[in-house]
C-alpha cells in the first residue's frame, strides 16, 4: 500500500508539472526549472552482508527542481522512485537528495548538456525476507536537453547510481553500480 502512495505523489507531481504554465522565457533564461523523466535502471549488484545479489533491468521515475546558482550552474532537489528486482523478488526504492549541475551550451545551439552530481537518501521497501532498509545514494548523471521556444524541452538522462553504505538494524547492505536511462521533459 505504501508504494501506491508514492506512485500517487509522483503522478500528481507529473501532472502539475506538465500543466503548469511555461511561457515567457526559454529554459536557458529561467532561474528555476523542473524536469520529469521515466525509464530504466540497468542491472547491478546488491550486497546483503557478504552475499551478492544480481538485480534485473527495472523501471524508474524521476524528477527535479533546479535553481540557478550562477549563469551556468544550478543546484536543487531531485527525487526518484526505482524498482529493484532479482531472484523473483522486487521492492521499490524512494530516493530524495540534492543535485549540482553544470550547464553547457554553445551560443546559438538548441542542445544543452547538464552533467550533474548528487547525494541523497534512499528508502527501500521489504525485499523478500529482508526488512526495509535505508541508504546513502550517490548519483552521477548527464542530461541532454533539446531546447525549444515553446517551453517544453525534451530531455534524455544517462547516469550511474550506487549506495556505498546502507542497510537496516540487522544487515549491512550496499548496491551499485547501476545504470540509469530515462527520457522526459524539462521546463
mmCIF file with all atom_site columns, N, CA and C in Angstrom, residues 53-92:
data_model
loop_
_atom_site.group_PDB
_atom_site.id
_atom_site.type_symbol
_atom_site.label_atom_id
_atom_site.label_alt_id
_atom_site.label_comp_id
_atom_site.label_asym_id
_atom_site.label_entity_id
_atom_site.label_seq_id
_atom_site.pdbx_PDB_ins_code
_atom_site.Cartn_x
_atom_site.Cartn_y
_atom_site.Cartn_z
_atom_site.occupancy
_atom_site.B_iso_or_equiv
_atom_site.pdbx_formal_charge
_atom_site.auth_seq_id
_atom_site.auth_comp_id
_atom_site.auth_asym_id
_atom_site.auth_atom_id
_atom_site.pdbx_PDB_model_num
ATOM 1   N N  . UNK A 1 53 ? 23.829 -10.239 -4.667  1.00 0.00 ? 53 UNK A N  1
ATOM 2   C CA . UNK A 1 53 ? 22.567 -10.490 -5.355  1.00 0.00 ? 53 UNK A CA 1
ATOM 3   C C  . UNK A 1 53 ? 22.533 -9.620  -6.608  1.00 0.00 ? 53 UNK A C  1
ATOM 4   N N  . UNK A 1 54 ? 22.417 -10.254 -7.764  1.00 0.00 ? 54 UNK A N  1
ATOM 5   C CA . UNK A 1 54 ? 22.338 -9.514  -9.030  1.00 0.00 ? 54 UNK A CA 1
ATOM 6   C C  . UNK A 1 54 ? 20.894 -9.048  -9.258  1.00 0.00 ? 54 UNK A C  1
ATOM 7   N N  . UNK A 1 55 ? 20.738 -7.800  -9.701  1.00 0.00 ? 55 UNK A N  1
ATOM 8   C CA . UNK A 1 55 ? 19.406 -7.271  -9.992  1.00 0.00 ? 55 UNK A CA 1
ATOM 9   C C  . UNK A 1 55 ? 19.148 -7.295  -11.493 1.00 0.00 ? 55 UNK A C  1
ATOM 10  N N  . UNK A 1 56 ? 17.876 -7.283  -11.846 1.00 0.00 ? 56 UNK A N  1
ATOM 11  C CA . UNK A 1 56 ? 17.441 -7.282  -13.239 1.00 0.00 ? 56 UNK A CA 1
ATOM 12  C C  . UNK A 1 56 ? 17.203 -5.849  -13.712 1.00 0.00 ? 56 UNK A C  1
ATOM 13  N N  . UNK A 1 57 ? 17.039 -5.676  -15.020 1.00 0.00 ? 57 UNK A N  1
ATOM 14  C CA . UNK A 1 57 ? 16.621 -4.385  -15.555 1.00 0.00 ? 57 UNK A CA 1
ATOM 15  C C  . UNK A 1 57 ? 15.236 -4.081  -14.999 1.00 0.00 ? 57 UNK A C  1
ATOM 16  N N  . UNK A 1 58 ? 15.039 -2.864  -14.498 1.00 0.00 ? 58 UNK A N  1
ATOM 17  C CA . UNK A 1 58 ? 13.783 -2.472  -13.873 1.00 0.00 ? 58 UNK A CA 1
ATOM 18  C C  . UNK A 1 58 ? 13.396 -1.076  -14.341 1.00 0.00 ? 58 UNK A C  1
ATOM 19  N N  . UNK A 1 59 ? 12.225 -0.617  -13.928 1.00 0.00 ? 59 UNK A N  1
ATOM 20  C CA . UNK A 1 59 ? 11.755 0.697   -14.325 1.00 0.00 ? 59 UNK A CA 1
ATOM 21  C C  . UNK A 1 59 ? 11.999 1.717   -13.210 1.00 0.00 ? 59 UNK A C  1
ATOM 22  N N  . UNK A 1 60 ? 11.989 2.991   -13.595 1.00 0.00 ? 60 UNK A N  1
ATOM 23  C CA . UNK A 1 60 ? 12.156 4.059   -12.620 1.00 0.00 ? 60 UNK A CA 1
ATOM 24  C C  . UNK A 1 60 ? 11.534 5.347   -13.103 1.00 0.00 ? 60 UNK A C  1
ATOM 25  N N  . UNK A 1 61 ? 11.142 6.180   -12.167 1.00 0.00 ? 61 UNK A N  1
ATOM 26  C CA . UNK A 1 61 ? 10.618 7.522   -12.421 1.00 0.00 ? 61 UNK A CA 1
ATOM 27  C C  . UNK A 1 61 ? 11.493 8.506   -11.665 1.00 0.00 ? 61 UNK A C  1
ATOM 28  N N  . UNK A 1 62 ? 11.665 9.690   -12.212 1.00 0.00 ? 62 UNK A N  1
ATOM 29  C CA . UNK A 1 62 ? 12.475 10.682  -11.519 1.00 0.00 ? 62 UNK A CA 1
ATOM 30  C C  . UNK A 1 62 ? 12.044 12.081  -11.870 1.00 0.00 ? 62 UNK A C  1
ATOM 31  N N  . UNK A 1 63 ? 12.573 13.016  -11.130 1.00 0.00 ? 63 UNK A N  1
ATOM 32  C CA . UNK A 1 63 ? 12.278 14.414  -11.385 1.00 0.00 ? 63 UNK A CA 1
ATOM 33  C C  . UNK A 1 63 ? 13.155 15.302  -10.535 1.00 0.00 ? 63 UNK A C  1
ATOM 34  N N  . UNK A 1 64 ? 13.132 16.573  -10.856 1.00 0.00 ? 64 UNK A N  1
ATOM 35  C CA . UNK A 1 64 ? 13.933 17.501  -10.088 1.00 0.00 ? 64 UNK A CA 1
ATOM 36  C C  . UNK A 1 64 ? 13.490 18.933  -10.262 1.00 0.00 ? 64 UNK A C  1
ATOM 37  N N  . UNK A 1 65 ? 13.855 19.724  -9.293  1.00 0.00 ? 65 UNK A N  1
ATOM 38  C CA . UNK A 1 65 ? 13.621 21.161  -9.298  1.00 0.00 ? 65 UNK A CA 1
ATOM 39  C C  . UNK A 1 65 ? 14.993 21.810  -9.160  1.00 0.00 ? 65 UNK A C  1
ATOM 40  N N  . UNK A 1 66 ? 15.421 22.551  -10.190 1.00 0.00 ? 66 UNK A N  1
ATOM 41  C CA . UNK A 1 66 ? 16.745 23.164  -10.215 1.00 0.00 ? 66 UNK A CA 1
ATOM 42  C C  . UNK A 1 66 ? 16.635 24.675  -10.111 1.00 0.00 ? 66 UNK A C  1
ATOM 43  N N  . UNK A 1 67 ? 17.533 25.254  -9.337  1.00 0.00 ? 67 UNK A N  1
ATOM 44  C CA . UNK A 1 67 ? 17.602 26.703  -9.192  1.00 0.00 ? 67 UNK A CA 1
ATOM 45  C C  . UNK A 1 67 ? 18.995 27.148  -9.618  1.00 0.00 ? 67 UNK A C  1
ATOM 46  N N  . UNK A 1 68 ? 19.076 28.149  -10.494 1.00 0.00 ? 68 UNK A N  1
ATOM 47  C CA . UNK A 1 68 ? 20.372 28.629  -10.963 1.00 0.00 ? 68 UNK A CA 1
ATOM 48  C C  . UNK A 1 68 ? 21.124 29.324  -9.826  1.00 0.00 ? 68 UNK A C  1
ATOM 49  N N  . UNK A 1 69 ? 22.304 28.800  -9.550  1.00 0.00 ? 69 UNK A N  1
ATOM 50  C CA . UNK A 1 69 ? 23.185 29.398  -8.547  1.00 0.00 ? 69 UNK A CA 1
ATOM 51  C C  . UNK A 1 69 ? 24.162 30.372  -9.203  1.00 0.00 ? 69 UNK A C  1
ATOM 52  N N  . UNK A 1 70 ? 24.366 30.195  -10.507 1.00 0.00 ? 70 UNK A N  1
ATOM 53  C CA . UNK A 1 70 ? 25.226 31.043  -11.336 1.00 0.00 ? 70 UNK A CA 1
ATOM 54  C C  . UNK A 1 70 ? 24.701 30.898  -12.765 1.00 0.00 ? 70 UNK A C  1
ATOM 55  N N  . UNK A 1 71 ? 25.165 31.725  -13.710 1.00 0.00 ? 71 UNK A N  1
ATOM 56  C CA . UNK A 1 71 ? 24.627 31.630  -15.075 1.00 0.00 ? 71 UNK A CA 1
ATOM 57  C C  . UNK A 1 71 ? 24.735 30.235  -15.709 1.00 0.00 ? 71 UNK A C  1
ATOM 58  N N  . UNK A 1 72 ? 25.748 29.454  -15.361 1.00 0.00 ? 72 UNK A N  1
ATOM 59  C CA . UNK A 1 72 ? 25.940 28.136  -15.980 1.00 0.00 ? 72 UNK A CA 1
ATOM 60  C C  . UNK A 1 72 ? 26.042 27.031  -14.928 1.00 0.00 ? 72 UNK A C  1
ATOM 61  N N  . UNK A 1 73 ? 25.346 27.207  -13.794 1.00 0.00 ? 73 UNK A N  1
ATOM 62  C CA . UNK A 1 73 ? 25.445 26.239  -12.707 1.00 0.00 ? 73 UNK A CA 1
ATOM 63  C C  . UNK A 1 73 ? 24.156 26.269  -11.889 1.00 0.00 ? 73 UNK A C  1
ATOM 64  N N  . UNK A 1 74 ? 23.621 25.091  -11.577 1.00 0.00 ? 74 UNK A N  1
ATOM 65  C CA . UNK A 1 74 ? 22.386 25.036  -10.785 1.00 0.00 ? 74 UNK A CA 1
ATOM 66  C C  . UNK A 1 74 ? 22.496 23.989  -9.695  1.00 0.00 ? 74 UNK A C  1
ATOM 67  N N  . UNK A 1 75 ? 21.623 24.120  -8.734  1.00 0.00 ? 75 UNK A N  1
ATOM 68  C CA . UNK A 1 75 ? 21.506 23.146  -7.657  1.00 0.00 ? 75 UNK A CA 1
ATOM 69  C C  . UNK A 1 75 ? 20.041 22.992  -7.317  1.00 0.00 ? 75 UNK A C  1
ATOM 70  N N  . UNK A 1 76 ? 19.702 21.839  -6.808  1.00 0.00 ? 76 UNK A N  1
ATOM 71  C CA . UNK A 1 76 ? 18.304 21.659  -6.461  1.00 0.00 ? 76 UNK A CA 1
ATOM 72  C C  . UNK A 1 76 ? 17.996 20.279  -5.945  1.00 0.00 ? 76 UNK A C  1
ATOM 73  N N  . UNK A 1 77 ? 16.716 20.078  -5.732  1.00 0.00 ? 77 UNK A N  1
ATOM 74  C CA . UNK A 1 77 ? 16.215 18.821  -5.184  1.00 0.00 ? 77 UNK A CA 1
ATOM 75  C C  . UNK A 1 77 ? 15.924 17.851  -6.319  1.00 0.00 ? 77 UNK A C  1
ATOM 76  N N  . UNK A 1 78 ? 16.242 16.585  -6.090  1.00 0.00 ? 78 UNK A N  1
ATOM 77  C CA . UNK A 1 78 ? 15.927 15.529  -7.049  1.00 0.00 ? 78 UNK A CA 1
ATOM 78  C C  . UNK A 1 78 ? 15.265 14.385  -6.291  1.00 0.00 ? 78 UNK A C  1
ATOM 79  N N  . UNK A 1 79 ? 14.326 13.722  -6.946  1.00 0.00 ? 79 UNK A N  1
ATOM 80  C CA . UNK A 1 79 ? 13.698 12.553  -6.333  1.00 0.00 ? 79 UNK A CA 1
ATOM 81  C C  . UNK A 1 79 ? 13.501 11.488  -7.399  1.00 0.00 ? 79 UNK A C  1
ATOM 82  N N  . UNK A 1 80 ? 13.422 10.258  -6.949  1.00 0.00 ? 80 UNK A N  1
ATOM 83  C CA . UNK A 1 80 ? 13.227 9.140   -7.875  1.00 0.00 ? 80 UNK A CA 1
ATOM 84  C C  . UNK A 1 80 ? 12.493 8.019   -7.161  1.00 0.00 ? 80 UNK A C  1
ATOM 85  N N  . UNK A 1 81 ? 11.809 7.231   -7.938  1.00 0.00 ? 81 UNK A N  1
ATOM 86  C CA . UNK A 1 81 ? 11.150 6.021   -7.461  1.00 0.00 ? 81 UNK A CA 1
ATOM 87  C C  . UNK A 1 81 ? 11.596 4.914   -8.404  1.00 0.00 ? 81 UNK A C  1
ATOM 88  N N  . UNK A 1 82 ? 12.425 4.007   -7.884  1.00 0.00 ? 82 UNK A N  1
ATOM 89  C CA . UNK A 1 82 ? 13.014 2.951   -8.706  1.00 0.00 ? 82 UNK A CA 1
ATOM 90  C C  . UNK A 1 82 ? 12.607 1.585   -8.188  1.00 0.00 ? 82 UNK A C  1
ATOM 91  N N  . UNK A 1 83 ? 12.340 0.697   -9.116  1.00 0.00 ? 83 UNK A N  1
ATOM 92  C CA . UNK A 1 83 ? 12.028 -0.685  -8.774  1.00 0.00 ? 83 UNK A CA 1
ATOM 93  C C  . UNK A 1 83 ? 13.315 -1.502  -8.865  1.00 0.00 ? 83 UNK A C  1
ATOM 94  N N  . UNK A 1 84 ? 13.631 -2.251  -7.830  1.00 0.00 ? 84 UNK A N  1
ATOM 95  C CA . UNK A 1 84 ? 14.760 -3.169  -7.872  1.00 0.00 ? 84 UNK A CA 1
ATOM 96  C C  . UNK A 1 84 ? 14.205 -4.577  -7.821  1.00 0.00 ? 84 UNK A C  1
ATOM 97  N N  . UNK A 1 85 ? 14.624 -5.418  -8.772  1.00 0.00 ? 85 UNK A N  1
ATOM 98  C CA . UNK A 1 85 ? 14.123 -6.783  -8.802  1.00 0.00 ? 85 UNK A CA 1
ATOM 99  C C  . UNK A 1 85 ? 15.265 -7.748  -9.099  1.00 0.00 ? 85 UNK A C  1
ATOM 100 N N  . UNK A 1 86 ? 15.141 -8.934  -8.535  1.00 0.00 ? 86 UNK A N  1
ATOM 101 C CA . UNK A 1 86 ? 16.110 -10.002 -8.760  1.00 0.00 ? 86 UNK A CA 1
ATOM 102 C C  . UNK A 1 86 ? 15.683 -11.236 -8.003  1.00 0.00 ? 86 UNK A C  1
ATOM 103 N N  . UNK A 1 87 ? 15.980 -12.389 -8.560  1.00 0.00 ? 87 UNK A N  1
ATOM 104 C CA . UNK A 1 87 ? 15.624 -13.658 -7.921  1.00 0.00 ? 87 UNK A CA 1
ATOM 105 C C  . UNK A 1 87 ? 14.146 -13.717 -7.542  1.00 0.00 ? 87 UNK A C  1
ATOM 106 N N  . UNK A 1 88 ? 13.284 -13.229 -8.427  1.00 0.00 ? 88 UNK A N  1
ATOM 107 C CA . UNK A 1 88 ? 11.834 -13.280 -8.277  1.00 0.00 ? 88 UNK A CA 1
ATOM 108 C C  . UNK A 1 88 ? 11.285 -12.428 -7.135  1.00 0.00 ? 88 UNK A C  1
ATOM 109 N N  . UNK A 1 89 ? 12.087 -11.539 -6.584  1.00 0.00 ? 89 UNK A N  1
ATOM 110 C CA . UNK A 1 89 ? 11.624 -10.574 -5.588  1.00 0.00 ? 89 UNK A CA 1
ATOM 111 C C  . UNK A 1 89 ? 11.832 -9.179  -6.155  1.00 0.00 ? 89 UNK A C  1
ATOM 112 N N  . UNK A 1 90 ? 11.014 -8.245  -5.703  1.00 0.00 ? 90 UNK A N  1
ATOM 113 C CA . UNK A 1 90 ? 11.230 -6.858  -6.099  1.00 0.00 ? 90 UNK A CA 1
ATOM 114 C C  . UNK A 1 90 ? 10.765 -5.940  -4.986  1.00 0.00 ? 90 UNK A C  1
ATOM 115 N N  . UNK A 1 91 ? 11.329 -4.739  -4.981  1.00 0.00 ? 91 UNK A N  1
ATOM 116 C CA . UNK A 1 91 ? 10.960 -3.728  -3.995  1.00 0.00 ? 91 UNK A CA 1
ATOM 117 C C  . UNK A 1 91 ? 11.168 -2.353  -4.615  1.00 0.00 ? 91 UNK A C  1
ATOM 118 N N  . UNK A 1 92 ? 10.420 -1.388  -4.144  1.00 0.00 ? 92 UNK A N  1
ATOM 119 C CA . UNK A 1 92 ? 10.541 -0.016  -4.623  1.00 0.00 ? 92 UNK A CA 1
ATOM 120 C C  . UNK A 1 92 ? 11.463 0.758   -3.685  1.00 0.00 ? 92 UNK A C  1
#
